[in-house]
Coordinates of C-alpha atoms and ligand atoms in Angstrom, one line a residue:
M1 CA -33.8 7.7 7.6
P2 CA -34.1 4.2 6.3
L3 CA -34.8 1.6 8.9
P4 CA -31.9 -0.8 9.4
S5 CA -32.8 -3.5 6.8
F6 CA -32.4 -6.3 9.3
F7 CA -35.7 -5.0 10.9
M8 CA -37.4 -5.4 7.5
R9 CA -36.6 -9.1 7.2
D10 CA -39.4 -11.6 8.1
E11 CA -37.4 -12.8 10.9
P12 CA -34.7 -10.3 12.1
L13 CA -31.5 -12.4 12.4
I14 CA -31.0 -13.0 16.1
S15 CA -27.6 -11.4 16.3
H16 CA -28.7 -8.2 14.7
S17 CA -31.4 -7.7 17.4
F18 CA -28.8 -8.7 20.0
W19 CA -26.3 -6.2 18.5
L20 CA -28.9 -3.4 18.8
R21 CA -29.7 -4.3 22.4
D22 CA -26.0 -4.6 23.2
H23 CA -25.5 -1.0 22.1
C24 CA -28.3 0.5 24.1
H25 CA -27.0 3.8 25.6
C26 CA -29.8 4.5 28.0
P27 CA -28.6 5.6 31.5
E28 CA -29.2 2.1 32.8
C29 CA -27.0 0.5 30.1
Y30 CA -24.4 3.1 29.5
H31 CA -22.6 5.5 31.9
S32 CA -23.4 9.0 30.5
V33 CA -20.2 10.5 32.0
T34 CA -17.6 7.8 31.6
K35 CA -19.1 6.5 28.3
Q36 CA -18.7 2.9 29.5
R37 CA -21.1 0.1 29.2
L38 CA -23.0 -0.7 32.4
V39 CA -25.3 -3.4 31.0
N40 CA -24.0 -7.0 31.5
T41 CA -23.9 -8.1 27.8
F42 CA -23.9 -11.7 28.9
K43 CA -27.2 -11.4 30.8
I44 CA -29.0 -10.3 27.6
P45 CA -30.7 -13.3 26.0
R46 CA -29.0 -14.2 22.8
D47 CA -32.4 -14.5 21.1
I48 CA -33.8 -11.2 22.3
K49 CA -36.3 -9.7 20.0
P50 CA -38.1 -6.3 19.7
K51 CA -41.7 -6.3 20.9
S52 CA -42.3 -3.0 19.3
V53 CA -40.3 -0.6 17.0
T54 CA -41.4 3.0 16.4
L55 CA -39.9 5.9 14.4
S56 CA -39.9 9.0 16.6
S57 CA -38.9 12.4 15.4
T58 CA -35.3 11.9 16.7
G59 CA -34.7 8.2 16.3
L60 CA -35.8 4.6 16.7
D61 CA -37.7 3.5 19.9
V62 CA -37.5 -0.2 20.7
I63 CA -39.2 -2.1 23.5
W64 CA -37.5 -5.4 24.0
D65 CA -39.1 -8.8 24.8
H66 CA -36.7 -9.1 27.7
E67 CA -37.7 -7.1 30.9
N68 CA -39.7 -4.8 28.5
H69 CA -36.4 -2.8 28.3
K70 CA -36.8 0.5 26.4
S71 CA -34.0 1.7 24.0
H72 CA -33.7 4.8 21.9
Y73 CA -31.3 5.0 18.9
P74 CA -30.9 8.5 17.5
Y75 CA -31.0 8.6 13.7
S76 CA -27.5 10.3 13.8
W77 CA -26.2 7.3 15.7
L78 CA -27.8 4.8 13.4
N79 CA -26.5 6.8 10.4
K80 CA -23.0 6.5 11.8
H81 CA -23.0 2.9 13.0
S82 CA -25.6 1.0 10.9
Y83 CA -23.9 -1.9 9.1
D84 CA -27.0 -3.3 7.3
P85 CA -27.2 -1.1 5.3
K86 CA -23.7 0.4 5.8
I87 CA -24.3 4.1 5.6
T88 CA -21.1 5.6 6.9
D89 CA -17.7 4.0 6.2
P90 CA -16.3 3.1 9.7
Y91 CA -12.8 3.0 8.2
L92 CA -12.7 6.5 6.7
P93 CA -9.4 8.1 7.7
E94 CA -9.7 10.9 10.3
G95 CA -9.4 14.5 9.4
A96 CA -7.9 16.3 6.4
P97 CA -6.0 14.2 3.9
K98 CA -2.2 14.0 4.5
I99 CA 0.0 15.9 2.2
T100 CA 3.3 14.0 1.5
W101 CA 6.3 16.0 0.5
D102 CA 9.8 16.1 -0.8
N103 CA 12.4 18.8 -0.2
S104 CA 10.4 21.3 -2.3
I105 CA 8.4 21.9 0.9
A106 CA 11.4 24.0 2.0
S107 CA 9.8 27.0 0.3
N108 CA 6.7 26.6 2.4
L109 CA 7.5 25.0 5.7
P110 CA 4.5 24.5 8.1
E111 CA 5.0 26.9 11.0
V112 CA 3.0 28.5 13.7
A113 CA 3.8 31.2 16.2
Y114 CA 4.6 30.2 19.8
K115 CA 2.3 33.0 21.1
D116 CA -0.7 31.6 19.1
V117 CA -0.1 28.1 20.3
M118 CA 0.2 29.1 23.9
D119 CA -2.6 31.7 23.9
S120 CA -5.5 29.9 22.2
D121 CA -6.9 26.5 21.3
K122 CA -7.2 27.8 17.8
G123 CA -3.5 28.3 17.6
L124 CA -2.9 24.9 19.2
A125 CA -5.3 23.3 16.7
E126 CA -3.5 24.8 13.8
W127 CA -0.2 23.5 15.1
L128 CA -1.5 20.0 15.5
N129 CA -3.2 20.1 12.1
N130 CA 0.2 20.9 10.6
I131 CA 1.5 17.7 12.2
H132 CA -1.6 15.8 11.1
I133 CA -1.3 16.9 7.5
Y134 CA 2.5 17.3 6.9
G135 CA 3.9 15.1 9.7
F136 CA 5.8 18.1 11.2
S137 CA 5.7 21.7 12.1
F138 CA 8.0 24.5 13.3
V139 CA 7.1 26.9 16.1
S140 CA 8.6 30.3 15.9
G141 CA 9.2 32.8 18.7
V142 CA 9.8 30.3 21.4
P143 CA 11.7 31.7 24.4
V144 CA 15.2 30.0 24.4
T145 CA 14.7 28.3 27.7
T146 CA 14.0 24.7 28.8
E147 CA 11.0 25.9 30.8
A148 CA 9.2 27.5 27.8
T149 CA 10.0 24.5 25.6
E150 CA 8.7 22.1 28.2
E151 CA 5.5 24.2 28.6
L152 CA 5.1 24.1 24.8
A153 CA 5.4 20.3 24.8
K154 CA 2.8 20.1 27.6
R155 CA 0.4 22.2 25.6
I156 CA -0.3 19.0 23.7
S157 CA -0.3 16.5 26.5
F158 CA 1.8 15.1 29.3
I159 CA 5.4 14.2 28.2
R160 CA 6.3 10.5 27.6
E161 CA 8.9 9.4 30.1
T162 CA 11.6 7.0 28.8
H163 CA 15.0 5.7 29.9
Y164 CA 16.3 9.1 28.6
G165 CA 14.1 10.9 31.2
G166 CA 11.1 13.0 30.7
F167 CA 11.9 16.5 29.3
W168 CA 15.4 16.1 27.9
D169 CA 18.2 18.6 27.9
F170 CA 21.2 17.1 26.1
T171 CA 24.6 17.6 24.6
S172 CA 27.3 15.3 23.0
D173 CA 28.6 14.1 26.4
L174 CA 27.3 10.6 26.0
G175 CA 25.0 11.3 28.9
H176 CA 23.1 8.2 27.7
G177 CA 24.4 5.2 25.8
D178 CA 23.1 6.4 22.5
T179 CA 24.8 8.1 19.5
A180 CA 22.3 11.0 19.8
Y181 CA 24.5 12.0 22.7
T182 CA 27.6 12.3 20.5
D183 CA 28.7 14.7 17.7
L184 CA 28.4 12.0 15.1
A185 CA 26.2 12.3 12.0
L186 CA 23.0 10.3 12.2
G187 CA 21.2 8.9 9.1
A188 CA 17.5 9.4 8.7
H189 CA 15.7 7.3 11.3
T190 CA 12.7 7.1 13.5
D191 CA 13.3 7.0 17.2
T192 CA 12.6 4.2 19.7
T193 CA 12.1 1.3 17.2
Y194 CA 12.9 -0.9 20.2
F195 CA 9.7 0.1 22.1
T196 CA 6.6 -1.9 21.6
D197 CA 4.9 1.4 21.2
P198 CA 7.4 3.8 19.4
V199 CA 7.0 7.4 20.6
G200 CA 4.4 9.4 18.7
L201 CA 5.8 13.0 18.6
Q202 CA 9.3 14.3 19.1
M203 CA 10.2 17.9 19.8
F204 CA 13.6 19.5 19.3
H205 CA 14.8 22.9 20.4
L206 CA 18.4 24.0 19.9
L207 CA 19.4 26.1 22.8
H208 CA 23.0 26.7 22.0
H209 CA 25.7 25.7 19.4
D210 CA 29.1 27.4 19.1
G211 CA 30.5 25.1 16.4
E212 CA 29.9 23.9 12.8
G213 CA 27.5 21.4 11.3
G214 CA 24.7 19.8 13.3
H215 CA 22.2 20.5 10.5
N216 CA 18.8 18.8 10.9
L217 CA 17.5 16.3 8.4
M218 CA 13.8 15.5 7.9
V219 CA 12.4 12.9 5.5
D220 CA 8.8 12.1 4.9
G221 CA 8.6 8.4 5.4
F222 CA 5.1 8.2 3.9
H223 CA 6.4 9.9 0.7
C224 CA 9.4 7.6 0.5
A225 CA 7.2 4.5 1.1
K226 CA 4.9 5.7 -1.8
I227 CA 8.0 6.0 -4.1
L228 CA 9.3 2.6 -3.0
K229 CA 5.9 1.0 -3.7
E230 CA 5.8 2.5 -7.2
R231 CA 9.4 1.7 -8.1
H232 CA 10.0 -1.6 -6.2
P233 CA 6.7 -3.2 -5.3
S234 CA 8.3 -6.4 -4.2
S235 CA 10.7 -4.5 -1.9
Y236 CA 7.8 -2.6 -0.5
K237 CA 6.1 -6.0 0.2
T238 CA 9.3 -7.4 1.8
L239 CA 9.7 -4.4 4.1
S240 CA 6.0 -4.7 5.0
E241 CA 6.5 -8.3 6.0
I242 CA 10.0 -9.0 7.3
G243 CA 10.3 -8.1 11.0
I244 CA 13.3 -6.2 12.2
P245 CA 14.6 -6.8 15.7
A246 CA 15.7 -3.6 17.5
H247 CA 17.3 -2.8 20.8
S248 CA 18.5 0.0 23.1
A249 CA 21.1 -1.4 25.4
G250 CA 23.6 1.4 25.8
D251 CA 22.7 2.5 29.3
P252 CA 23.7 0.6 32.4
S253 CA 21.0 -2.0 33.4
T254 CA 19.0 -1.1 30.3
H255 CA 18.1 -3.8 27.7
I256 CA 15.0 -2.7 25.8
I257 CA 13.5 -4.8 23.0
P258 CA 10.0 -4.6 21.7
S259 CA 7.2 -7.2 21.9
P260 CA 6.7 -8.8 19.5
R261 CA 10.5 -9.0 19.1
R262 CA 10.4 -8.1 15.4
N263 CA 8.2 -5.5 13.6
P264 CA 8.4 -4.5 9.9
I265 CA 9.7 -1.2 8.8
L266 CA 6.4 -0.5 7.0
N267 CA 3.4 -1.1 9.2
H268 CA -0.2 -1.1 7.9
D269 CA -3.7 -0.9 9.2
P270 CA -4.9 -4.6 9.3
V271 CA -8.2 -3.7 7.6
T272 CA -7.6 -0.7 5.3
R273 CA -4.0 -1.7 4.6
D274 CA -3.1 2.0 4.8
L275 CA 0.5 2.7 5.9
V276 CA 0.2 3.8 9.5
Q277 CA 3.7 3.6 10.9
V278 CA 7.3 3.7 9.7
R279 CA 9.8 2.1 12.1
F280 CA 13.3 2.5 10.8
N281 CA 16.6 3.0 12.6
N282 CA 19.3 1.0 10.9
D283 CA 21.8 1.7 13.7
D284 CA 19.5 0.1 16.3
R285 CA 18.7 -2.9 14.1
S286 CA 19.7 -6.1 16.0
T287 CA 21.0 -9.3 14.5
M288 CA 18.8 -10.6 11.7
D289 CA 18.9 -14.2 12.9
H290 CA 15.3 -15.1 12.1
L291 CA 15.2 -15.2 8.3
E292 CA 15.1 -18.3 6.1
P293 CA 18.4 -18.5 4.1
E294 CA 16.4 -17.7 0.9
Q295 CA 15.0 -14.5 2.5
I296 CA 18.4 -12.9 3.1
D297 CA 18.9 -11.7 -0.5
A298 CA 15.4 -10.4 -0.7
F299 CA 15.7 -8.6 2.6
Y300 CA 19.0 -6.8 1.7
N301 CA 17.8 -6.0 -1.8
A302 CA 14.7 -4.4 -0.3
L303 CA 16.7 -2.6 2.4
F304 CA 19.0 -1.1 -0.3
D305 CA 16.0 -0.1 -2.4
W306 CA 14.5 1.7 0.6
N307 CA 17.8 3.4 1.5
K308 CA 18.1 4.6 -2.1
V309 CA 14.8 6.4 -1.8
L310 CA 15.5 7.6 1.7
T311 CA 18.9 9.2 0.7
D312 CA 17.7 10.7 -2.6
E313 CA 18.6 14.4 -2.3
K314 CA 15.1 15.2 -3.6
N315 CA 13.6 13.7 -0.5
L316 CA 15.9 15.3 2.0
L317 CA 14.8 18.4 3.8
W318 CA 17.8 19.9 5.4
T319 CA 17.4 22.8 7.8
K320 CA 19.5 24.5 10.5
F321 CA 18.1 24.6 13.9
Q322 CA 18.0 28.1 15.4
P323 CA 17.4 28.9 19.1
G324 CA 13.8 30.1 19.4
R325 CA 12.5 27.9 16.6
V326 CA 11.2 24.5 17.7
L327 CA 10.6 21.5 15.5
I328 CA 8.0 18.9 16.3
F329 CA 7.3 15.9 14.1
D330 CA 5.3 12.7 13.9
N331 CA 7.8 9.9 14.7
W332 CA 5.5 7.3 13.2
R333 CA 5.8 9.1 9.8
C334 CA 8.8 11.4 9.6
L335 CA 12.4 10.3 9.8
H336 CA 15.0 12.7 11.2
G337 CA 18.8 12.8 11.3
R338 CA 21.7 15.3 11.6
S339 CA 25.0 16.1 10.1
A340 CA 28.2 15.7 12.3
F341 CA 29.0 18.8 14.3
T342 CA 31.8 20.4 16.2
G343 CA 31.7 22.5 19.4
K344 CA 29.2 22.6 22.2
R345 CA 25.6 21.9 21.1
R346 CA 22.8 21.9 23.6
M347 CA 19.4 20.6 22.6
C348 CA 16.2 20.1 24.6
G349 CA 12.9 18.5 23.9
A350 CA 10.4 15.8 24.7
Y351 CA 8.4 12.9 23.4
T352 CA 4.7 12.6 23.3
N353 CA 2.7 9.4 23.1
W354 CA 0.9 8.8 19.8
D355 CA -2.4 8.2 21.4
D356 CA -2.2 11.4 23.6
Y357 CA -1.3 13.5 20.6
R358 CA -4.2 12.1 18.6
S359 CA -6.6 12.5 21.5
R360 CA -5.6 16.2 21.8
W361 CA -5.9 16.7 18.0
R362 CA -9.3 15.0 18.0
T363 CA -10.8 17.0 20.9
L364 CA -9.6 20.2 19.3
N365 CA -11.2 19.4 15.9
T366 CA -14.4 17.6 16.9
S367 CA -17.2 18.5 19.3
A368 CA -17.6 16.4 22.4
E369 CA -21.1 15.4 21.3
Q370 CA -19.8 14.2 17.9
L371 CA -17.0 12.3 19.6
A372 CA -19.4 10.6 22.0
E373 CA -21.5 9.5 19.1
D374 CA -18.4 7.9 17.5
L375 CA -17.8 5.4 20.4
Ligands
M3L1 C1 16.1 11.5 24.0 N1 16.8 11.9 22.9 C2 15.9 12.3 21.8 C3 17.7 13.1 23.2 C4 17.8 10.9 22.3 C5 17.0 9.7 21.9 C6 17.9 8.7 21.2 C7 17.0 7.8 20.4 C8 17.6 6.7 19.7 N2 18.7 7.2 18.9 C9 16.6 6.1 18.8 O1 16.7 6.2 17.6 O2 15.6 5.5 19.3
AKG2 O1 20.8 16.0 17.6 C1 19.9 16.0 16.8 O2 19.7 16.9 15.9 C2 19.0 14.8 16.8 C3 19.5 13.6 17.4 C4 18.5 12.5 17.4 O3 18.3 11.8 16.4 C5 17.7 12.3 18.6 O4 18.0 12.9 19.6 O5 16.8 11.4 18.5
FE2_3 FE1 16.7 10.4 16.8

């Protein structure tokens, strides 16, 4: 295990020693249960230096020149967090690589059995890994009840309450001021673009339909973004930069808009520049009153290029919901829609926060010790 090279310098740079002291995880400095810092960072002298540094069998032992404080840094921790030299890339994406898809996925839809999901963490992990990799998963064999569906949603985490309620059970009765509560066709969209934090997962379970239509549309937003970037790089850039105001104002005494007011359709990690979130619902897009006159053309050209990819048959996965078969998808990646329908159509489902989904996925796929070392 190489010593962090800043120790090898003649005079370790002040901040590097401070950095190490700041990250002491001894019981005095770091709460072993809550994983929170106890030490008062601002009482550590900025020019703190090691009085002695020794390599033990498990890690680096340091005695500091302030209060003779003793710190121990396991080699595995240093291997994970050392930045000089950088040994592990702190920005590596989590988990298995995502697999983007077009409608050819129809021949091999990610699906798990309700019983497996409910009976074991192994089954739950497989379900969440499907969502992690493909952005969606079906669950077969779900009892056709709201209770079983709600219980399934809660297998992941608590449900995200919104102005639509918590667990929703809806028909086309305009129960809420949104076209989802009608029998109209809905183009591919992501939900809640008007929230500062758009919902993470969305679950649908068709309980009953005695009419025609109501087919479900799924589109992989990450796949479409890739195509847009290849075919129309300037449009990709435009939709990554121009903010889109959005609103939900159909319910009495409800007027929801996000903060900041405008977020792009394609949102990227500020460091890796990886695409992390697609926010697109053209029906909920508010008035575009913030552009410079010369941006208007570029915006609509980019929007049309995006729509062309989004509506290319090749990218559309059409399925027909069946009672007993639940769909769940990542609302930050996958778009959904539906064809118009007739008759009585009763759906139920729920939202899950993105962070709560990722937390569940993480704790199912990584040991508590490993996760603790990541902090
Ligand atoms: C709650 N439930 C899923 C039934 C309807 C939600 C409507 C969401 C809205 N059309 C949007 O795109 O944000
Ligand atoms: O009715 C459906 O199939 C989906 C409607 C919809 O987009 C939604 O509820 O968010
Ligand atoms: Fe929707």
